[in-house]
Short mmCIF file of C-alpha atoms and ligand atoms in Angstrom, two decimals:
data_model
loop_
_atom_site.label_atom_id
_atom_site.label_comp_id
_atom_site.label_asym_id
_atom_site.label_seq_id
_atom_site.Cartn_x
_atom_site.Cartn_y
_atom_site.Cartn_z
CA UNK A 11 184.19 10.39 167.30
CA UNK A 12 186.11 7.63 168.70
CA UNK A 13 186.10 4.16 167.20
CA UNK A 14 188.76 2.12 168.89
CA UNK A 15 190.04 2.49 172.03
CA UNK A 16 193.42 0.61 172.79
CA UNK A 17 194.27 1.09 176.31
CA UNK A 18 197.02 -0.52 178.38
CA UNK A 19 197.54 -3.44 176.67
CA UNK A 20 200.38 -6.03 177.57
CA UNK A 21 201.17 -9.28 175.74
CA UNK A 22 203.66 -11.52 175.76
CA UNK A 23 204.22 -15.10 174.33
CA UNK A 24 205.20 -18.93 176.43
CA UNK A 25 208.40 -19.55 174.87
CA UNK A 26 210.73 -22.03 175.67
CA UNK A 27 212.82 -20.20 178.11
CA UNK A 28 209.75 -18.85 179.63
CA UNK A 29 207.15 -15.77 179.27
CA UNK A 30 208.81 -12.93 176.95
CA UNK A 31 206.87 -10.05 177.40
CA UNK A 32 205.88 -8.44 174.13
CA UNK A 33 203.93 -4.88 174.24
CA UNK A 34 203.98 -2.54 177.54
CA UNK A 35 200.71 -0.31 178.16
CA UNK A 36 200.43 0.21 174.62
CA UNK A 37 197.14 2.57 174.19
CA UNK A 38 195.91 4.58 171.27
CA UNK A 39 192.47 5.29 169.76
CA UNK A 40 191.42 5.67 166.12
CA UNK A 41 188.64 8.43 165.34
CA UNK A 42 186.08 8.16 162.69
CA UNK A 43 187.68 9.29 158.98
CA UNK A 44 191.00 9.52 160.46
CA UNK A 45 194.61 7.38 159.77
CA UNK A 46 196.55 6.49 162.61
CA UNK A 47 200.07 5.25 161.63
CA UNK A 48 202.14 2.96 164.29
CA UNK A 49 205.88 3.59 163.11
CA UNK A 50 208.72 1.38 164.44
CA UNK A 51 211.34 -0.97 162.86
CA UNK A 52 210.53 -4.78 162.23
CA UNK A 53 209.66 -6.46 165.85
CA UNK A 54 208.81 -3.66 167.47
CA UNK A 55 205.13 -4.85 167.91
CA UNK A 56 203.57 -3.05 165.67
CA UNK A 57 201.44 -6.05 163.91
CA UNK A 58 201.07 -7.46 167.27
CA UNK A 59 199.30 -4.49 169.16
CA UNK A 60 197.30 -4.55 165.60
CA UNK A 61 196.35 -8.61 165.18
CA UNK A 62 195.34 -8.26 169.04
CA UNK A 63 192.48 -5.64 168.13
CA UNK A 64 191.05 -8.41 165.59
CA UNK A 65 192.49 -11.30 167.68
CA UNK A 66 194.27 -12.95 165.38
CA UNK A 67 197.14 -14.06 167.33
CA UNK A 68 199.79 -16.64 167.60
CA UNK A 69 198.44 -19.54 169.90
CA UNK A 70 201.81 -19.08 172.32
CA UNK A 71 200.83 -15.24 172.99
CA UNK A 72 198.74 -14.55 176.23
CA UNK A 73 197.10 -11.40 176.42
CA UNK A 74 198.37 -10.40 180.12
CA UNK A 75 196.66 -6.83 180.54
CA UNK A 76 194.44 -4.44 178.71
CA UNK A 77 190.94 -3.53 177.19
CA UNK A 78 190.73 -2.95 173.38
CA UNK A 79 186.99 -1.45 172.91
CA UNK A 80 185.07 -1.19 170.32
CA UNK A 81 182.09 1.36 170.48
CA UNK A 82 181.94 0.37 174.11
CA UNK A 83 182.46 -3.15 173.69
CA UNK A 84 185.93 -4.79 175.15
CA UNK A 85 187.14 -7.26 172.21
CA UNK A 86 188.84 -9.16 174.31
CA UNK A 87 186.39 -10.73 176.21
CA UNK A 88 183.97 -10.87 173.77
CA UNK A 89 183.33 -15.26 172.78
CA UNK A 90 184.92 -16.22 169.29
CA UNK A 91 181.05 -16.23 167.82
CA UNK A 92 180.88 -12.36 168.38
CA UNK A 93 184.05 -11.39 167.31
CA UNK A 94 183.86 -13.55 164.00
CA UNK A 95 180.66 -11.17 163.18
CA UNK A 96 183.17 -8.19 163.71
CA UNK A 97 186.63 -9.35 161.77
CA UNK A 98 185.87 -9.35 158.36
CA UNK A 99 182.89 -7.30 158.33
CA UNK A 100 183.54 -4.21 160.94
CA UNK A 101 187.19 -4.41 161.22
CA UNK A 102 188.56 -5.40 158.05
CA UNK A 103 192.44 -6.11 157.32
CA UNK A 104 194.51 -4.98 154.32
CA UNK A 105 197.36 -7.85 154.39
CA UNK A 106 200.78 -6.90 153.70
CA UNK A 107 201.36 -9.00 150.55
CA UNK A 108 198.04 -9.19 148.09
CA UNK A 109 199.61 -11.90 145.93
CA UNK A 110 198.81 -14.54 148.91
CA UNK A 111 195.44 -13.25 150.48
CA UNK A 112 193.40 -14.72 147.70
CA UNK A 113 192.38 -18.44 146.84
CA UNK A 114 193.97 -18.96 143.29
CA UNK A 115 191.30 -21.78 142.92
CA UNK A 116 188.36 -18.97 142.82
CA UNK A 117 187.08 -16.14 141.08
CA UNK A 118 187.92 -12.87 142.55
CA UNK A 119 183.81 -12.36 142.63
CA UNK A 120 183.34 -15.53 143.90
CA UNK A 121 185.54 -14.82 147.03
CA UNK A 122 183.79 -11.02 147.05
CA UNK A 123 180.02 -12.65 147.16
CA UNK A 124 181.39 -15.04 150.00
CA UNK A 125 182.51 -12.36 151.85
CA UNK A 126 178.94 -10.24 150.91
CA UNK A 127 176.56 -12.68 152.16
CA UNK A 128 178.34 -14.19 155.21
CA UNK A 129 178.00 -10.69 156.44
CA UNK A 130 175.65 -8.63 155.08
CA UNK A 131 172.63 -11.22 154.71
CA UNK A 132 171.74 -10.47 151.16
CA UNK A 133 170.49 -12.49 148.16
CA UNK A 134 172.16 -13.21 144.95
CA UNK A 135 171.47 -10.12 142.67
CA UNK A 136 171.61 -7.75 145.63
CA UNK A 137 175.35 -9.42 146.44
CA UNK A 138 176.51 -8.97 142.64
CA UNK A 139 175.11 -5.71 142.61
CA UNK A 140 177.05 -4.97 145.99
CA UNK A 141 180.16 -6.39 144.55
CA UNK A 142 180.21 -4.64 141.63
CA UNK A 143 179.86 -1.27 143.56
CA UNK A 144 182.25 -2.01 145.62
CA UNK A 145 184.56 -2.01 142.92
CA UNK A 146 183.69 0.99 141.46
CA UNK A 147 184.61 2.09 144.51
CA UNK A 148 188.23 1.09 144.36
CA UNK A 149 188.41 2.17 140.72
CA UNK A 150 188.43 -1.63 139.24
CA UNK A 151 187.28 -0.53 136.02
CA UNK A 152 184.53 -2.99 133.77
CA UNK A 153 182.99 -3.80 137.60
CA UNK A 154 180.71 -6.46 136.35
CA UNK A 155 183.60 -8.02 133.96
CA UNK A 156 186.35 -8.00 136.15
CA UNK A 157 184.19 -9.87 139.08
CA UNK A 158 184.39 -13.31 137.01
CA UNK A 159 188.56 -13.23 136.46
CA UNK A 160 190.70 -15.15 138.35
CA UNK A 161 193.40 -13.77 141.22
CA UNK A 162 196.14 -14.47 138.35
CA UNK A 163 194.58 -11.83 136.06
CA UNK A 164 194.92 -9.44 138.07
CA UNK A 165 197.70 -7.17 139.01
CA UNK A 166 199.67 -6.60 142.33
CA UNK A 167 197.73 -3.41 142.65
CA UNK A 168 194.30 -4.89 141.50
CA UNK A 169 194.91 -7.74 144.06
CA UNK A 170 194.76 -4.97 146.74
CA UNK A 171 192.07 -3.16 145.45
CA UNK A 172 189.60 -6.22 145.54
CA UNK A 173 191.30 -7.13 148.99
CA UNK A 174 189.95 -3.75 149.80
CA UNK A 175 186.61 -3.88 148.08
CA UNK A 176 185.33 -6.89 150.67
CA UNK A 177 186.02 -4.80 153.22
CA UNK A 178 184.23 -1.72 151.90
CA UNK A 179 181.27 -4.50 151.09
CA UNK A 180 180.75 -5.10 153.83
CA UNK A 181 180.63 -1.20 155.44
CA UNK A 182 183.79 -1.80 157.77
CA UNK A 183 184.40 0.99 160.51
CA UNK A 184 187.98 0.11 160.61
CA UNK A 185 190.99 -0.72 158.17
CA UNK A 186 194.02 -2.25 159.83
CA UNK A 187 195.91 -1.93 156.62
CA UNK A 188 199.45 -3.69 157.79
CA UNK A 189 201.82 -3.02 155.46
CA UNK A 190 199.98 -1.82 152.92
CA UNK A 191 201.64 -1.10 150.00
CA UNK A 192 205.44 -2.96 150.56
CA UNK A 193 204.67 -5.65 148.12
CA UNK A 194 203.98 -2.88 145.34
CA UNK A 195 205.84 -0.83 142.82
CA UNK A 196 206.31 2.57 143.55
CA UNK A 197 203.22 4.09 141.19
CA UNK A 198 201.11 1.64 142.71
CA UNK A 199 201.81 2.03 146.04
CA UNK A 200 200.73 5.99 145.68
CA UNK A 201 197.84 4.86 143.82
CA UNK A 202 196.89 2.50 146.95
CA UNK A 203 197.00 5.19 149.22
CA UNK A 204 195.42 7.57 147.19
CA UNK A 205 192.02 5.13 147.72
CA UNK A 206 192.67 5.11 151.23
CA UNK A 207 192.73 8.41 151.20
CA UNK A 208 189.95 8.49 149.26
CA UNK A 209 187.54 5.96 151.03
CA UNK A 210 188.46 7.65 154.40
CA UNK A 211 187.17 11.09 153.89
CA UNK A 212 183.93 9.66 151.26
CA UNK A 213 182.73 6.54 153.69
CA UNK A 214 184.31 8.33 157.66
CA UNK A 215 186.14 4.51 157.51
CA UNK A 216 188.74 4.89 160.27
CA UNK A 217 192.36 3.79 159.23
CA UNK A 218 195.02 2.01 161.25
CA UNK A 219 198.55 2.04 159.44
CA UNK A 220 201.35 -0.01 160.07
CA UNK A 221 204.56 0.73 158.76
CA UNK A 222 207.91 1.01 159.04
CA UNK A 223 208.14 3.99 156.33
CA UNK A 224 207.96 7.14 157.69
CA UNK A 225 207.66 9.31 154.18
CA UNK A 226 204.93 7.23 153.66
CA UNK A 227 203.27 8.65 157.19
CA UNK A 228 204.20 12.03 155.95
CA UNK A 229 202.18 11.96 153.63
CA UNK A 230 199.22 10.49 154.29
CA UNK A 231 198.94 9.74 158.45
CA UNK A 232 196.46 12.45 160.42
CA UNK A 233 198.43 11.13 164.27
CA UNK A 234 201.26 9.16 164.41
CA UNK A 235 202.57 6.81 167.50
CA UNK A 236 206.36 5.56 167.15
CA UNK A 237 206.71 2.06 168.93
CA UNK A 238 210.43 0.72 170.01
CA UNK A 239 211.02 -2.90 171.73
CA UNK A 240 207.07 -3.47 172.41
CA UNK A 241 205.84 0.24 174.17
CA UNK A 242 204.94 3.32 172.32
CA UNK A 243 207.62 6.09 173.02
CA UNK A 244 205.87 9.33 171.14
CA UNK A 245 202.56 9.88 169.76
CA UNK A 246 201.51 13.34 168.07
CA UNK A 247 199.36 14.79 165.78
CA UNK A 248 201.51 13.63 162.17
CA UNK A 249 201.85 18.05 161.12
CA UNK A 250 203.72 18.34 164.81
CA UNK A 251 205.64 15.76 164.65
CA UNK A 252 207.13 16.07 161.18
CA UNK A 253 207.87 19.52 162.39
CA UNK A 254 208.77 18.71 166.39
CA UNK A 255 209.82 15.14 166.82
CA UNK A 256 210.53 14.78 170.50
CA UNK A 257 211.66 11.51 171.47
CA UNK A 258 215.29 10.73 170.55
CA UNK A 259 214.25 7.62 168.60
CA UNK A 260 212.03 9.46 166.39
CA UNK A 261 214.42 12.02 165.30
CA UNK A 262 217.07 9.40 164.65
CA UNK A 263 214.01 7.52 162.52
CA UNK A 264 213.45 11.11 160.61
CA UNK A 265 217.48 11.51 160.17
CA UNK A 266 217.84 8.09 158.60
CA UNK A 267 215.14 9.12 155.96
CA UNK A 268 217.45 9.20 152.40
CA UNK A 269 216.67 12.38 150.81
CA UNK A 270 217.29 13.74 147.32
CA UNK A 271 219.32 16.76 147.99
CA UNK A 272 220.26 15.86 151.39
CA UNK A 273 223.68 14.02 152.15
CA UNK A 274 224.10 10.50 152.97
CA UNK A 275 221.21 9.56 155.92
CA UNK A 276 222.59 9.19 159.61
CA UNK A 277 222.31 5.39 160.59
CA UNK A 278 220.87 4.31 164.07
CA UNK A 279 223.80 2.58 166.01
CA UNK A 280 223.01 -0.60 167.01
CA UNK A 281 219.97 -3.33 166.32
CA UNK A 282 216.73 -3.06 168.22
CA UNK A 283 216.69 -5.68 170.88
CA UNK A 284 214.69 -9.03 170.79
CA UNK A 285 211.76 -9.78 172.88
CA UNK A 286 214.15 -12.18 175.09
CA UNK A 287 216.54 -9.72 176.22
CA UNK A 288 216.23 -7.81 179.20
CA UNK A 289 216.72 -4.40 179.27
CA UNK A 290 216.30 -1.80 182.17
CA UNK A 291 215.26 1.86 182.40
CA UNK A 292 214.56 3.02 178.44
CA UNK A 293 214.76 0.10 176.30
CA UNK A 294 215.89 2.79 173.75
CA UNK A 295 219.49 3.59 176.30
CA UNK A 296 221.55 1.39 174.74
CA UNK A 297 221.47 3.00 171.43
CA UNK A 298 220.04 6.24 172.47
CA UNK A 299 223.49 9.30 172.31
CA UNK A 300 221.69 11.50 174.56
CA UNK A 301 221.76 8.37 177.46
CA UNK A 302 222.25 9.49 180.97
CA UNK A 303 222.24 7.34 184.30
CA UNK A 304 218.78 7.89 184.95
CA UNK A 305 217.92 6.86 181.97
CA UNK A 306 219.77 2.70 182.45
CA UNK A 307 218.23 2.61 186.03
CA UNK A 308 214.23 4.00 185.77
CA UNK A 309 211.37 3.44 182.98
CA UNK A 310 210.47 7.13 181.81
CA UNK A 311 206.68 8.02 181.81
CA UNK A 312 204.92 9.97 179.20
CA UNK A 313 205.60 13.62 179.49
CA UNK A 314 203.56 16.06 177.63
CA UNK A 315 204.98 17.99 175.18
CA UNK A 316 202.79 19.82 172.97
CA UNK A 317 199.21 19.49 172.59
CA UNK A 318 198.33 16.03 172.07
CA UNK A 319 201.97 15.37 172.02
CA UNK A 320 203.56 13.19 174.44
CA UNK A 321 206.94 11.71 174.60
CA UNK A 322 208.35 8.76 176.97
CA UNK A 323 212.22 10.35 177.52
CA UNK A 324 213.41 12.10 180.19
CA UNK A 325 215.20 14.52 178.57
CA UNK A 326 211.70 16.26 179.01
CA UNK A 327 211.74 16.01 182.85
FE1 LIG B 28 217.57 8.54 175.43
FE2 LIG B 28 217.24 8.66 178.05
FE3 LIG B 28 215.42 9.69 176.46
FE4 LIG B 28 215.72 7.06 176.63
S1 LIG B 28 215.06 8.44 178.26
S2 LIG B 28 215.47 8.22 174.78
S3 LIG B 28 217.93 6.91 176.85
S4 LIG B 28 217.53 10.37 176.68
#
């Protein structure tokens, strides 16, 4: 069942020189118990496309095109009231660094119990008892204990858990987990995404990854979409396109991958471009070795190539 629906969104942001436009007809949509990674490098838009879903964006960026619905509802022009009933409680994010997301001044169950009754309408024992499951849930163990610590007492790892516990409080459909796990050691990071994993196929919570770390979509990601300079250039179920990358960036993303018995990983040439500069055709031509003149002149559409594989490069023309 679909969740989300993402379709044909453009933004872009008033900056000083002008309008710099930002994302380019991205569209994607997350189905119920399923993780949907977006893949690119830094800048690429990835947070962007995923702050605009819970509109949490920058107050220079303008929202120039698009619908982002919800069960049927378009976010965007829902008023602030509505959609402060939905962030938080329905579409729940999974910050990128735990270590800041939570008020030092207050108990972790404190800020839990906030989060409980703002949007679930309970009363005192039924919010502690609903706290304390929720963290059974993410394996927080001595539940009823651990609610009255402080953010300092906890771990890295335990700081995400509790981060997200609220969201599982409060029975969100989505996790926009952004980031996820970059702040964490190595153990915890597969522990993290073991309880995604986990709270995915138990609760049918929909998941939308962002990352830059491609092993990490391997592993875990049911469809993948690759973003470059603001527009998604493949998308594919994550089996085919582990084992079939089409698009020219995505293989040179898979080839820089460092691997244990492999030798040294191939480098991309060149840096992706900033949002100011101007580039025709495939954004990607610049760095791209398989360029040809079509490619510097003309934008290339999204050619099928596989089932529920598409790739934007006209190599596939
Ligand atoms: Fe490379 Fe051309 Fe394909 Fe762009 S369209 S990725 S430049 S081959």
């Amino acid at each position: 069942m679909t969740v989300l629906e993402v379709k044909n969104l453009n933004l872009g942001f008033n900056c000083e020189n002008g309008f710099c436009q930002a994302l380019y007809d991205v569209s994607f949509s997350l189905e119920a118990g399923k993780m949907y990674a977006l893949v690119g490098e830094s800048g690429c838009g990835k947070t962007m496309s995923a702050m605009s879903i819970l509109r949490l964006l920058p107050k220079n960026a303008v929202i120039t095109g698009g619908e982002i619905c919800f069960h049927g509802k378009d976010l965007l022009k829902l008023p602030q009231k509505d959609m402060q009933k939905i962030r938080g409680a329905k579409i729940a994010l999974i910050p990128q660094d735990p270590m800041t997301s939570l008020n030092p001044l207050y108990t972790v169950g404190d800020q839990l119990l906030e989060v409980i009754k703002i949007h679930q309408n309970l009363d005192g024992k039924q919010a502690i008892q609903k706290a304390a499951e929720a963290f059974d849930m993410v394996q927080i163990p001595c539940a009823a204990e651990r609610l009255k610590s402080y953010p300092h007492e906890f771990s890295g790892g335990m700081k995400q858990r509790a981060i997200i516990a609220m969201a599982l409080a409060c029975n969100a459909e989505i996790l926009i987990a952004d980031e996820p796990t970059t702040a964490l050691d190595v153990t915890i990071q597969a522990q993290i995404m073991r309880l995604l994993q986990k709270i995915k196929t138990e609760t049918g919570t929909s998941i939308l990854l962002i990352t830059h770390d491609l092993a990490l979509v391997g592993e875990n990601a049911d469809e993948v979409a690759v973003m470059y300079s603001g527009k998604i250039v493949e998308t594919a179920p994550a089996d085919e396109f582990f084992q079939t990358p089409n698009h020219p960036y995505s293989t040179a993303l898979l080839n820089a991958i460092p691997s244990v018995k492999s030798e040294k990983p191939e480098t991309i040439q060149g840096h992706p471009p900033n949002i100011r500069q101007k580039i025709s055709g495939c954004k990607f031509h610049p760095r791209c070795k398989h360029c040809m003149e079509i490619c510097k002149k003309e934008v290339p559409p999204m050619y099928t190539v596989g089932e529920n594989h598409y790739s934007s490069c006209f190599l596939n023309k």
